[in-house]
Coordinates of C-alpha atoms in Angstrom, one line a residue:
X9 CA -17.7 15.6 20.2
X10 CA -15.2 14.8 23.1
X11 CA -13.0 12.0 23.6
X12 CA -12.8 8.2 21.3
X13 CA -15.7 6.4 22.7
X14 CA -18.0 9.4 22.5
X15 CA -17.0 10.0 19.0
X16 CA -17.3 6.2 17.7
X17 CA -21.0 5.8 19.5
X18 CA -21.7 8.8 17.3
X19 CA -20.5 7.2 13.9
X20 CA -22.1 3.9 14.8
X21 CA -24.9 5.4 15.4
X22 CA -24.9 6.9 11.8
X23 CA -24.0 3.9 10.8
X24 CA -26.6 1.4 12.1
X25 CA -29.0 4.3 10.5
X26 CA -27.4 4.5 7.4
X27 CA -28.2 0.8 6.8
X28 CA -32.0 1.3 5.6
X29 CA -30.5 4.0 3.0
X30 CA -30.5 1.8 -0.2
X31 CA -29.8 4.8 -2.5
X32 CA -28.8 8.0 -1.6
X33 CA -29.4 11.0 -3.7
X34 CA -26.1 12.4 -3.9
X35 CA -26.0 14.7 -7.1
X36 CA -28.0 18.0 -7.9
X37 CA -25.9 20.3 -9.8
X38 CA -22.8 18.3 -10.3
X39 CA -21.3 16.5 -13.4
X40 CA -21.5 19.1 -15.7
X41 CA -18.0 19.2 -16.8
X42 CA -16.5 16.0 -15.3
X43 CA -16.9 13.8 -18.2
X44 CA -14.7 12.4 -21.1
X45 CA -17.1 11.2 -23.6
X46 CA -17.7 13.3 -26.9
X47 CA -21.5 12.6 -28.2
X48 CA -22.2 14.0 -31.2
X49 CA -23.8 17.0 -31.7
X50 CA -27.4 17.2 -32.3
X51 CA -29.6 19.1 -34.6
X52 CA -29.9 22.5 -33.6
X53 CA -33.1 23.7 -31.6
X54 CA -35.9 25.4 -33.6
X55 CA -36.7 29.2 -32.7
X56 CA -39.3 29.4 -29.9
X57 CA -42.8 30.3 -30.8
X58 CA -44.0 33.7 -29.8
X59 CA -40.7 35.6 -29.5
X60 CA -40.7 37.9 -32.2
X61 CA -42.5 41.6 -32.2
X62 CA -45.9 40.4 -30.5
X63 CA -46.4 42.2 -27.4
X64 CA -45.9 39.4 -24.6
X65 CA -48.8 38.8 -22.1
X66 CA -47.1 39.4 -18.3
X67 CA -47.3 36.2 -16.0
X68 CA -46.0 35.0 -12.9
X69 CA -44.5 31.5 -11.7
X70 CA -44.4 30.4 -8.3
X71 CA -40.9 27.6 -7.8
X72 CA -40.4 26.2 -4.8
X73 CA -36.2 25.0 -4.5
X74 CA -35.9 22.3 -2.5
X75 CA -32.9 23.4 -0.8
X76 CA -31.7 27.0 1.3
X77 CA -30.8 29.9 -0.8
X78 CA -31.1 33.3 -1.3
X79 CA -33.3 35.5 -3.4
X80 CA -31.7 37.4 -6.7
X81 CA -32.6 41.1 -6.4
X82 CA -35.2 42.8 -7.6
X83 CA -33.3 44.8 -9.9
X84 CA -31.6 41.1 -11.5
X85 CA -30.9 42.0 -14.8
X86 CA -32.0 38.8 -17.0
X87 CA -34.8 38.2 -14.6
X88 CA -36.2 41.6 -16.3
X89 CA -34.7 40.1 -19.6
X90 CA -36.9 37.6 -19.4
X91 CA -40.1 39.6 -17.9
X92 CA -39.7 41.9 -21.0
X93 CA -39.1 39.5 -23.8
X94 CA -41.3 36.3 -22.8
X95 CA -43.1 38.1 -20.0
X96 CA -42.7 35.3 -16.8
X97 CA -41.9 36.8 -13.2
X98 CA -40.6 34.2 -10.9
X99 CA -41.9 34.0 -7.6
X100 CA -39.0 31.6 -5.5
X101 CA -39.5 30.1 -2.1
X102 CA -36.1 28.5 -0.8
X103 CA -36.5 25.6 1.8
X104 CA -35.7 26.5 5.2
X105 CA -36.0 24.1 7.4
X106 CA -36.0 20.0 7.3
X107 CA -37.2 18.9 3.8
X108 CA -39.0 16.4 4.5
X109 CA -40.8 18.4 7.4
X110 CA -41.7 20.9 4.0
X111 CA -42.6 18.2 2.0
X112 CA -45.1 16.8 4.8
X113 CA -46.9 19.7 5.2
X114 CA -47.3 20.7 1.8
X115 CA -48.6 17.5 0.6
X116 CA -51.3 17.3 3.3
X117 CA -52.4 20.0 2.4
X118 CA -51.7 19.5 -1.5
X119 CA -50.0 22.9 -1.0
X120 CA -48.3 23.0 -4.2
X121 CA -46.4 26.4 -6.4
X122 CA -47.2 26.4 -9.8
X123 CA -43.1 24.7 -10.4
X124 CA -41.5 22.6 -8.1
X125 CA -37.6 20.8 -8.1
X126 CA -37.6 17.2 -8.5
X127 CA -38.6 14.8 -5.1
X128 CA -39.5 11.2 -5.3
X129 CA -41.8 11.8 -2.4
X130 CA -43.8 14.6 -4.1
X131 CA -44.2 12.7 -7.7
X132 CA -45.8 9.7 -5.2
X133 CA -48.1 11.8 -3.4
X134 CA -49.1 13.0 -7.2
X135 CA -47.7 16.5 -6.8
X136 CA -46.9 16.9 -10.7
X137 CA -48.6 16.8 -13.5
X138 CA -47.7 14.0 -16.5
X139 CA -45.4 16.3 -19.1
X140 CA -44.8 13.8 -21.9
X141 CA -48.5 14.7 -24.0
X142 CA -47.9 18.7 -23.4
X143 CA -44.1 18.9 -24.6
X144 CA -44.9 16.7 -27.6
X145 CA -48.1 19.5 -28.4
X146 CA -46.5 22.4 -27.1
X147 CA -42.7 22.5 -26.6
X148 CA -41.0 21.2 -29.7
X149 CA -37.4 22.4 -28.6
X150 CA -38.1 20.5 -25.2
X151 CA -38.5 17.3 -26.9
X152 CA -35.7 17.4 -29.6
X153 CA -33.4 18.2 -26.2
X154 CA -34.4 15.0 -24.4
X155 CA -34.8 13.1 -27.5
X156 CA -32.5 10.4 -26.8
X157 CA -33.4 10.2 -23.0
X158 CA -37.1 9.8 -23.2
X159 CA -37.6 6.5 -22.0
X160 CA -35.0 7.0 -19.6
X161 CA -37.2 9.9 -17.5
X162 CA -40.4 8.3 -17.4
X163 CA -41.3 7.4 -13.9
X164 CA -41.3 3.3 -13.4
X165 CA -44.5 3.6 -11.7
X166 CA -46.9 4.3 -14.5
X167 CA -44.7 5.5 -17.5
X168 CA -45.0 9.5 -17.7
X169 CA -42.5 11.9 -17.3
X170 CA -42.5 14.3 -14.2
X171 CA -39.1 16.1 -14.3
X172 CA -37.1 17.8 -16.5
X173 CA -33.5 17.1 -15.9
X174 CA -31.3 19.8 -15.3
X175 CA -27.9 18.4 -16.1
X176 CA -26.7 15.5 -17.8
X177 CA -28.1 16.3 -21.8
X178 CA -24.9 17.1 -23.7
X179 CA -23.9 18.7 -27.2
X180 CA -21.0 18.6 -29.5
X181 CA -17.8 19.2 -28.0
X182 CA -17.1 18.4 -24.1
X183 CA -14.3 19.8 -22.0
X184 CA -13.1 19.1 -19.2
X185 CA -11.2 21.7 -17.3
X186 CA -13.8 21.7 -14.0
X187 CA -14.5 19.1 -11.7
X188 CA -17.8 19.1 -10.2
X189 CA -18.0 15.5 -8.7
X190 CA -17.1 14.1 -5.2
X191 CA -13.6 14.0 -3.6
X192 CA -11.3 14.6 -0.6
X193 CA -10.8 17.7 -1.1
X194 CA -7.6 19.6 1.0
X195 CA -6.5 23.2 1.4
X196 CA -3.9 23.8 -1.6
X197 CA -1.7 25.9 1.1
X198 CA -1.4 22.3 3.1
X199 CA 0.3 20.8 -0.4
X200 CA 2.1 23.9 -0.8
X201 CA 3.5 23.6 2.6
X202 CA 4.9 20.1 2.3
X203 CA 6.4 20.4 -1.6
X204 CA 3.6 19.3 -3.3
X205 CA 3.3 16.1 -3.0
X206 CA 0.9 14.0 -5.1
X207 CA -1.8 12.6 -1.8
X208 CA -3.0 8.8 -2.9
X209 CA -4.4 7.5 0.3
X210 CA -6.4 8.1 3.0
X211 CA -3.6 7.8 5.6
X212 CA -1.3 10.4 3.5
X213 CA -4.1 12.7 3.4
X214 CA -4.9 12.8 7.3
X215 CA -0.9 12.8 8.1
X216 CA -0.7 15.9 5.7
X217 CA -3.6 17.6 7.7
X218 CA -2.4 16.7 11.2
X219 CA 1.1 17.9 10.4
X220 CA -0.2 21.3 8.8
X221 CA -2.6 22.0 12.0
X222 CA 0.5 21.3 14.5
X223 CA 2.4 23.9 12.8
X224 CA -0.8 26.2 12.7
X225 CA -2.7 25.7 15.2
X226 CA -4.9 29.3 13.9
X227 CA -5.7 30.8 10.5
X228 CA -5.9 34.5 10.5
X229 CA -6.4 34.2 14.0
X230 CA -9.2 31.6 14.1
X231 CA -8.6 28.1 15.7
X232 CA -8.1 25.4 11.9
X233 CA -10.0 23.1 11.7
X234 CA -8.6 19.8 10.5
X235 CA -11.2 17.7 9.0
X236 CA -15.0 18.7 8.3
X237 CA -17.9 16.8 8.1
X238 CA -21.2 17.5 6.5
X239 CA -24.1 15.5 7.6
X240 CA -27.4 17.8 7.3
X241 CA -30.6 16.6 5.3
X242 CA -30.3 15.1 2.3
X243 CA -26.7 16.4 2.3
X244 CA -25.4 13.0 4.2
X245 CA -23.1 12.1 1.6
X246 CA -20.0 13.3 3.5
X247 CA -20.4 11.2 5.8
X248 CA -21.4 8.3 4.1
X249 CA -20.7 8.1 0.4
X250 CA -16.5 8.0 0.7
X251 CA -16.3 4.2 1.5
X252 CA -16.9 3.4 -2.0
X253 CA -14.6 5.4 -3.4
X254 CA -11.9 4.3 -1.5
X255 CA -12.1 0.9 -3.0
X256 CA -12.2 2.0 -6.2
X257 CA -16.4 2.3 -7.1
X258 CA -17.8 5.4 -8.8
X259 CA -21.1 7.2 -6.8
X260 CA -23.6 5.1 -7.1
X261 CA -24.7 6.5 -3.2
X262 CA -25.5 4.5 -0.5
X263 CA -25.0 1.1 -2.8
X264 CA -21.8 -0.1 -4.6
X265 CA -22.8 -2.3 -7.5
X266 CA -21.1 -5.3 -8.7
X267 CA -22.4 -7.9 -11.3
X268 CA -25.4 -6.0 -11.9
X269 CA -26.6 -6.3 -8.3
X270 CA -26.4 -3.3 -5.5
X271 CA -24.6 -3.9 -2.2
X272 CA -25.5 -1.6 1.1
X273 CA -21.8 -1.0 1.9
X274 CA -22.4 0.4 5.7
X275 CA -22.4 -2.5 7.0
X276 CA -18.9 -4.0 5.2
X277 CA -15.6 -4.6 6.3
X278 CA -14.2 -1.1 4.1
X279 CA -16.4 0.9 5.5
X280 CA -16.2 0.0 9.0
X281 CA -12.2 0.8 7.7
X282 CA -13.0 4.1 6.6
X283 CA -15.3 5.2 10.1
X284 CA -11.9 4.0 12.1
X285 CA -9.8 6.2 10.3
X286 CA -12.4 9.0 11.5
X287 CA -12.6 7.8 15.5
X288 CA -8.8 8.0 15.0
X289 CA -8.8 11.2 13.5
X290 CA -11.2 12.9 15.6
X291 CA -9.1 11.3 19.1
X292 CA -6.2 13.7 17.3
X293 CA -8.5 16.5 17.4
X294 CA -8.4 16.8 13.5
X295 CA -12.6 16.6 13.5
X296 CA -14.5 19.7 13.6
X297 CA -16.4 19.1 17.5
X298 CA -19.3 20.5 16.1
X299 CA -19.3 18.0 12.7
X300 CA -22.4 16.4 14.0
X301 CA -24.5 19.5 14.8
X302 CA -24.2 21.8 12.3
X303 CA -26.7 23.1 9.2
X304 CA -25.4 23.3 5.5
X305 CA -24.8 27.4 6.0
X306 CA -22.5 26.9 9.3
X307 CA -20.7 24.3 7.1
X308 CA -20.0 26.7 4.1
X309 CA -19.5 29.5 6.5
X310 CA -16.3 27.5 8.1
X311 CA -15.0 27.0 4.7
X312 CA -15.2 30.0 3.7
X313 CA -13.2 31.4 6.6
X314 CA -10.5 29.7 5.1
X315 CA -9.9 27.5 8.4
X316 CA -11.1 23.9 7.1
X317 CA -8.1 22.0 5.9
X318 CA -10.1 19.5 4.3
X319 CA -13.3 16.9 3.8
X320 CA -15.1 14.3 1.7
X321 CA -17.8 16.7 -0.4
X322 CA -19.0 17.2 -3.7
X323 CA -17.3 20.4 -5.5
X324 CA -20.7 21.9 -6.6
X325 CA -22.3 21.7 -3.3
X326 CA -19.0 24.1 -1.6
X327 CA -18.3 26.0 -4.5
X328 CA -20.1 28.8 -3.5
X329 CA -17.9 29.3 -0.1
X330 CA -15.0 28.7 -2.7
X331 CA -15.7 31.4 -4.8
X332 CA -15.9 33.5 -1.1
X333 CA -12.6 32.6 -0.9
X334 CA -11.7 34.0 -4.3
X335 CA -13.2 36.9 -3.6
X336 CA -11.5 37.3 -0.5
X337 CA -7.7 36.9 -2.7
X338 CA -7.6 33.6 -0.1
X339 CA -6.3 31.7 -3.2
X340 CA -4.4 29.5 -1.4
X341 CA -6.9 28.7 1.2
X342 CA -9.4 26.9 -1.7
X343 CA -9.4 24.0 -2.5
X344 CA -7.7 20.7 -4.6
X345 CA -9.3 17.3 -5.1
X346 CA -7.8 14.5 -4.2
X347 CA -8.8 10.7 -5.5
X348 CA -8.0 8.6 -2.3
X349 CA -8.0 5.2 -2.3
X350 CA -7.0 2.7 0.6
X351 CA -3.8 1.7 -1.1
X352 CA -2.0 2.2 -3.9
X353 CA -3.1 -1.0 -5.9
X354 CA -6.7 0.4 -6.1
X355 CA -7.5 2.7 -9.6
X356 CA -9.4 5.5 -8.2
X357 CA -12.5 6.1 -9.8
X358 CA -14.0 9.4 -8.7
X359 CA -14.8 11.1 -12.2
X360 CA -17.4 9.5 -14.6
X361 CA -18.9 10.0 -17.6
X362 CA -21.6 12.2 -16.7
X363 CA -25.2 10.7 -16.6
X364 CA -28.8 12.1 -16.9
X365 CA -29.6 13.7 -13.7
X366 CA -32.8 12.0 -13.0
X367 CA -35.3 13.2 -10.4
X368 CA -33.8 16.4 -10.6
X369 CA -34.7 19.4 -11.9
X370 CA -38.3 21.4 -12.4
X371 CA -41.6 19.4 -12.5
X372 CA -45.2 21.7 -12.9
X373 CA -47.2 20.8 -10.1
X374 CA -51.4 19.7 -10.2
X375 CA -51.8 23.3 -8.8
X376 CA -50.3 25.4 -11.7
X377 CA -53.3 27.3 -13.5
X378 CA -51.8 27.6 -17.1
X379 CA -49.2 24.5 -17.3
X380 CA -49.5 25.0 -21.2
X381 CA -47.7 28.7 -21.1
X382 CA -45.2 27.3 -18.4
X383 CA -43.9 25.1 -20.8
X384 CA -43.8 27.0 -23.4
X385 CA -41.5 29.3 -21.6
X386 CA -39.5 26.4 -20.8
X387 CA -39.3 25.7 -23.9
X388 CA -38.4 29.0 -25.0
X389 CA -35.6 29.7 -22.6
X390 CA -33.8 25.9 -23.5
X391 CA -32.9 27.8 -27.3
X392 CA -29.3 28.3 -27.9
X393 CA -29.6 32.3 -28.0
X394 CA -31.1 32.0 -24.3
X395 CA -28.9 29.3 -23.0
X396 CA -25.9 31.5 -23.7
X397 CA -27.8 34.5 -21.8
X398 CA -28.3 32.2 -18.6
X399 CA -24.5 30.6 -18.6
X400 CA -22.4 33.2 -20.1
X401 CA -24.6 36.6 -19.1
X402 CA -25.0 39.1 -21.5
X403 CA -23.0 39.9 -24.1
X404 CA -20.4 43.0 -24.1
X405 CA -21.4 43.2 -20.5
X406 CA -20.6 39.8 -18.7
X407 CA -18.1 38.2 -21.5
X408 CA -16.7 39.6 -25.2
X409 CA -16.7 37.9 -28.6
X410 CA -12.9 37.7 -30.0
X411 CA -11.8 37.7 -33.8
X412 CA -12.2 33.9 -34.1
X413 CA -16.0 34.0 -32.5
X414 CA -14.5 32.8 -29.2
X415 CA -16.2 33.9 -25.7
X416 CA -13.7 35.0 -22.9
X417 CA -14.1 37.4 -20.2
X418 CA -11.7 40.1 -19.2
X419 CA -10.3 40.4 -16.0
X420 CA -12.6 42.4 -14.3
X421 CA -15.9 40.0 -15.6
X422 CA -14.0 37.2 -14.5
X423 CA -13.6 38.5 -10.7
X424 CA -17.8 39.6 -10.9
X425 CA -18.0 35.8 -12.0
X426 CA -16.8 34.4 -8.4
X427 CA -19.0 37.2 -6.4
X428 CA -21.7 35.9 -4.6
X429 CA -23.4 39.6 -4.1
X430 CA -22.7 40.0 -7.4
X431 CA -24.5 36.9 -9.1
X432 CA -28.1 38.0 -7.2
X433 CA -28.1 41.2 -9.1
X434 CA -26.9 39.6 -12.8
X435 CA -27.3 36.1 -12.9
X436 CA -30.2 34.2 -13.3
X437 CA -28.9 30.7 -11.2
X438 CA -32.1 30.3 -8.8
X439 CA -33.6 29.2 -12.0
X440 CA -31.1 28.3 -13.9
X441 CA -29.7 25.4 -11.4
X442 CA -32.7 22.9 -11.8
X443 CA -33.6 24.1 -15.2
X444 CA -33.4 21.9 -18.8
X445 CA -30.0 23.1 -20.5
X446 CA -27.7 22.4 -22.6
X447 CA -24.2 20.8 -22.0
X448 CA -20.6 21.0 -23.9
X449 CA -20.9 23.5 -26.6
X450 CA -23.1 25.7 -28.7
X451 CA -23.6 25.2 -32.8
X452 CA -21.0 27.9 -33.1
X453 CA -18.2 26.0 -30.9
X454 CA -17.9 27.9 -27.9
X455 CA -18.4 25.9 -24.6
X456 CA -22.0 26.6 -22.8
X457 CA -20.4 27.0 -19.4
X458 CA -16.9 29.3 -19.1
X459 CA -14.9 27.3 -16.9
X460 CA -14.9 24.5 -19.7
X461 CA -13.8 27.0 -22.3
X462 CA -10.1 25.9 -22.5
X463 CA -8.4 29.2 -23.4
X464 CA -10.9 31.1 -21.2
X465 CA -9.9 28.8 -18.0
X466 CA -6.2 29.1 -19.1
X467 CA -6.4 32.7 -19.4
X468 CA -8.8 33.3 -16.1
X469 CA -6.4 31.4 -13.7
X470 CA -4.9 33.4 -11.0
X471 CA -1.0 33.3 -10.7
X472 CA -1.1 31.4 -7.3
X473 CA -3.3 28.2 -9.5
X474 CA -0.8 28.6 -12.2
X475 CA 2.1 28.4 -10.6
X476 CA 0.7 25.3 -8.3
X477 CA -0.4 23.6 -11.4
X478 CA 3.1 23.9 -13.1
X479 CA 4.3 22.0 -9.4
X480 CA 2.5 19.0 -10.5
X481 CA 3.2 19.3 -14.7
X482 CA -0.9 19.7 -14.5
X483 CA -3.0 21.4 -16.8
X484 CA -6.0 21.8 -14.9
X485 CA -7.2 20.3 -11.5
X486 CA -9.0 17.6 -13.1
X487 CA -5.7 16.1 -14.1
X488 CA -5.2 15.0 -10.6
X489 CA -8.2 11.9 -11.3
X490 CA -8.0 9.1 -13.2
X491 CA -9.6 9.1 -16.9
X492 CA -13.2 7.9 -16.0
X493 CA -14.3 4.5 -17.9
X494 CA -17.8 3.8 -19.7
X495 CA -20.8 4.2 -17.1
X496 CA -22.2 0.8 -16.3
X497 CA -26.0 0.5 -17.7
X498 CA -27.1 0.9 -14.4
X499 CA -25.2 3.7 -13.2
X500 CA -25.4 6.2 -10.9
X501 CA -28.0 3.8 -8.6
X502 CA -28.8 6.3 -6.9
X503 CA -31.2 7.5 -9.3
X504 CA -33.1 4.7 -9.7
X505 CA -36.8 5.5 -8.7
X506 CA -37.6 1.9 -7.1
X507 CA -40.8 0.7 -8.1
X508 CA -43.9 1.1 -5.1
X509 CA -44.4 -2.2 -3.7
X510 CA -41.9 -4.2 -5.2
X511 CA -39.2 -6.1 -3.4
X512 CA -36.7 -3.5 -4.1
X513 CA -38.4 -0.6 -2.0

């Protein structure tokens, strides 16, 4: 981008575009550990059918991920867990590529793998096949899991159920020690660097960034980048979503809801407030030139060069070039979110009380010969024994069991943890991503995911996080938002499947 009035054709641009976006999907892994609430824990799962000495009949699965990524290696150590003990192969095809170029082709040609991850435009074009009858014959552990969420995932169209969501079911104990959710999110070195200081508004944060890229102008000999902006495929949300949470609204996407009624917010005063601030910052040269331009894997590759000083994102969509930096002993280079709001008599409201992830997650498409054994194997791997396989590894290997019956990690599984190489060969997260599981803790206590095992994270931070932590009297980074109130009945918006034909769509 060059000079102001090339930069603020671009934005309005966006903008006039961004008005026919009603709801924008803006969540697919996220909100896992962001929450307050404590539900109480349910019954535990029965034992899956069919695990015990039988020999297991082999089969293969073909997913399609809706998004880039890369495939584990053949060698992936639960993969073949899984191939020995319930005998499934998984056959992934990543998207590469626009999805809804993907999505075009493969529904006229009702070009469909045997799983597919949640789309609104596939269960229209009658991609999947209705899940509520089999789960209620076949997958008993299935339906005591979504029990209390079964109205809540049957498609407003016609009433079945398409998707399984991946995130958002929750058991026992929560923790919060890991922030998943959106945020401004700035380079901990820039805090550092100016005495920690705690950021509240949008004009602090870009004054912090200018000042640290005029005293260094390069990092590790590349030019820094102030500001970064990601605005590719259905990942528009940094460039769209941050208007309402500088007034103080939670992510409801492309709508801010008050009274009961959704808003577009594009077109409002605040937001036309918030696309200034970025013509202003991008005449200082803070704005990446090529914001506008780039695909989701330039985007992580800048961060994870340790040059980008900061952007509006959602901490499970980066966390991958995070965990780069990690591995790279660039501690100070990752990241810190901050809540900004346009002044100080706004409550920021960035954390919630994390909802059922609708439309996302695996559906069984109208192709898949033997639905039935899919989802029994589904069903199967949502049992607490698995579930503890496909978040915490293996045992002895990936974490140990203490005296008390605690999981932690020693040193050495906590750095294999962060490493991307690493992860193809021993962790199963190309399936486990979109797949049903189980959130906050296990019947015996210990949290399902490590970072929200409070000694665990204590005892895995690195010295630089500790000792920036104990700068702000913080216990973890999560301290740095505002205690998130009760969800409104309609909330998140954004996944709210709108009804074909009605006024709404």
């Amino acid at each position: 981008m060059g000079g102001r009035t090339k930069s603020w054709l671009r934005l309005s641009s966006v903008l006039l575009l961004s008005f026919s976006i009603v709801l924008a999907g803006c969540n697919s892994g996220g909100g896992n550990s962001n929450g307050a609430a404590s539900p109480e824990k349910k019954d535990a799962v029965q034992q899956p059918a069919g695990t015990d000495n039988t020999k297991v009949e082999p089969f293969e699965i073909s997913v399609f991920i809706g998004e880039a990524g890369q495939q584990p290696t053949p060698d992936n150590k639960i993969y073949k867990k899984i191939k020995d003990e319930l005998g499934a192969t998984f056959n992934f095809e990543f998207l590469a590529g626009d999805i809804n170029q993907k999505l075009g082709v493969m529904i006229a040609g009702s070009d469909y793998p045997d799983m597919m991850t949640g789309n609104t435009k596939l269960t229209a074009a009658g991609a999947y096949i209705p899940l509520e009858d089999l789960i209620e014959e076949h997958a008993p552990n299935l339906k005591k899991h979504y029990e209390d969420y079964w109205n809540m995932m049957k498609d407003p169209n016609d009433g079945h159920i398409y998707i399984l969501p991946n995130y958002g079911v929750f058991n026992g104990k929560l923790s919060s020690t890991w922030y998943s959710g959106p945020a401004f999110w700035i380079q901990k070195a820039v805090l550092a660097e100016f005495g920690y200081p705690k950021v509240k508004t949008l004009d602090e944060y870009f004054d912090l960034i200018g000042k640290y890229k005029e005293k260094y102008p390069t990092i590790d000999g590349s030019p820094t980048i102030g500001f970064e902006i990601l605005n590719h495929d259905w990942r528009n949300w940094g460039l769209f979503n941050a208007p309402q949470h500088l007034i103080g609204h939670p992510n409801d996407g492309g709508v801010v809801v008050k009274d009961g009624k959704a808003e577009v917010f594009a077109n409002k005063d605040y937001a036309k407030t918030y696309y200034q601030k970025l013509n202003e910052a991008n005449a200082q040269g803070l704005v990446d030139k090529e914001t506008f331009v780039q695909n989701f894997d330039q985007y992580l590759a800048k961060l994870s060069s340790g040059t980008v000083l900061g952007m509006f994102d959602q901490h499970w969509n980066f966390q991958s070039a995070e965990d780069s930096l990690i591995t790279q002993g660039k501690d100070e280079r990752t990241y810190v979110g901050v809540p900004l709001v346009y002044d100080e008599s706004i409550t920021d409201h960035y954390r919630d009380r994390a909802p059922l992830n609708l439309n996302n997650g695996f559906g069984i498409s109208v192709n898949a010969k033997d639905p039935e054994k899919i989802l029994k194997l589904l069903d199967a791997l949502i049992t607490e024994d698995w579930q503890k396989t496909l978040s915490w590894g293996i045992e002895g290997e990936d974490y140990i069991v203490n005296e008390q019956g605690r999981f932690m990690k020693n040193q050495e599984q906590r750095d294999a943890f962060t490493d991307g190489t690493w992860k193809l060969a021993n962790k199963a997260d190309a399936y486990f991503k979109f797949a049903p599981k189980i959130e906050g803790s296990f019947s015996d206590g210990n949290a399902t995911d490590a970072a929200a095992q409070p000694e665990e994270y204590k005892a895995g931070l690195k010295e630089y996080d500790k000792k920036f932590l104990e700068a702000y009297g913080f216990d973890s980074y999560v301290d740095f938002f505002s205690e998130p109130p009760e969800n409104e009945v309609a909330y998140p918006a954004w996944t709210i499947d709108l009804v074909e034909g009605s006024e709404a769509r």
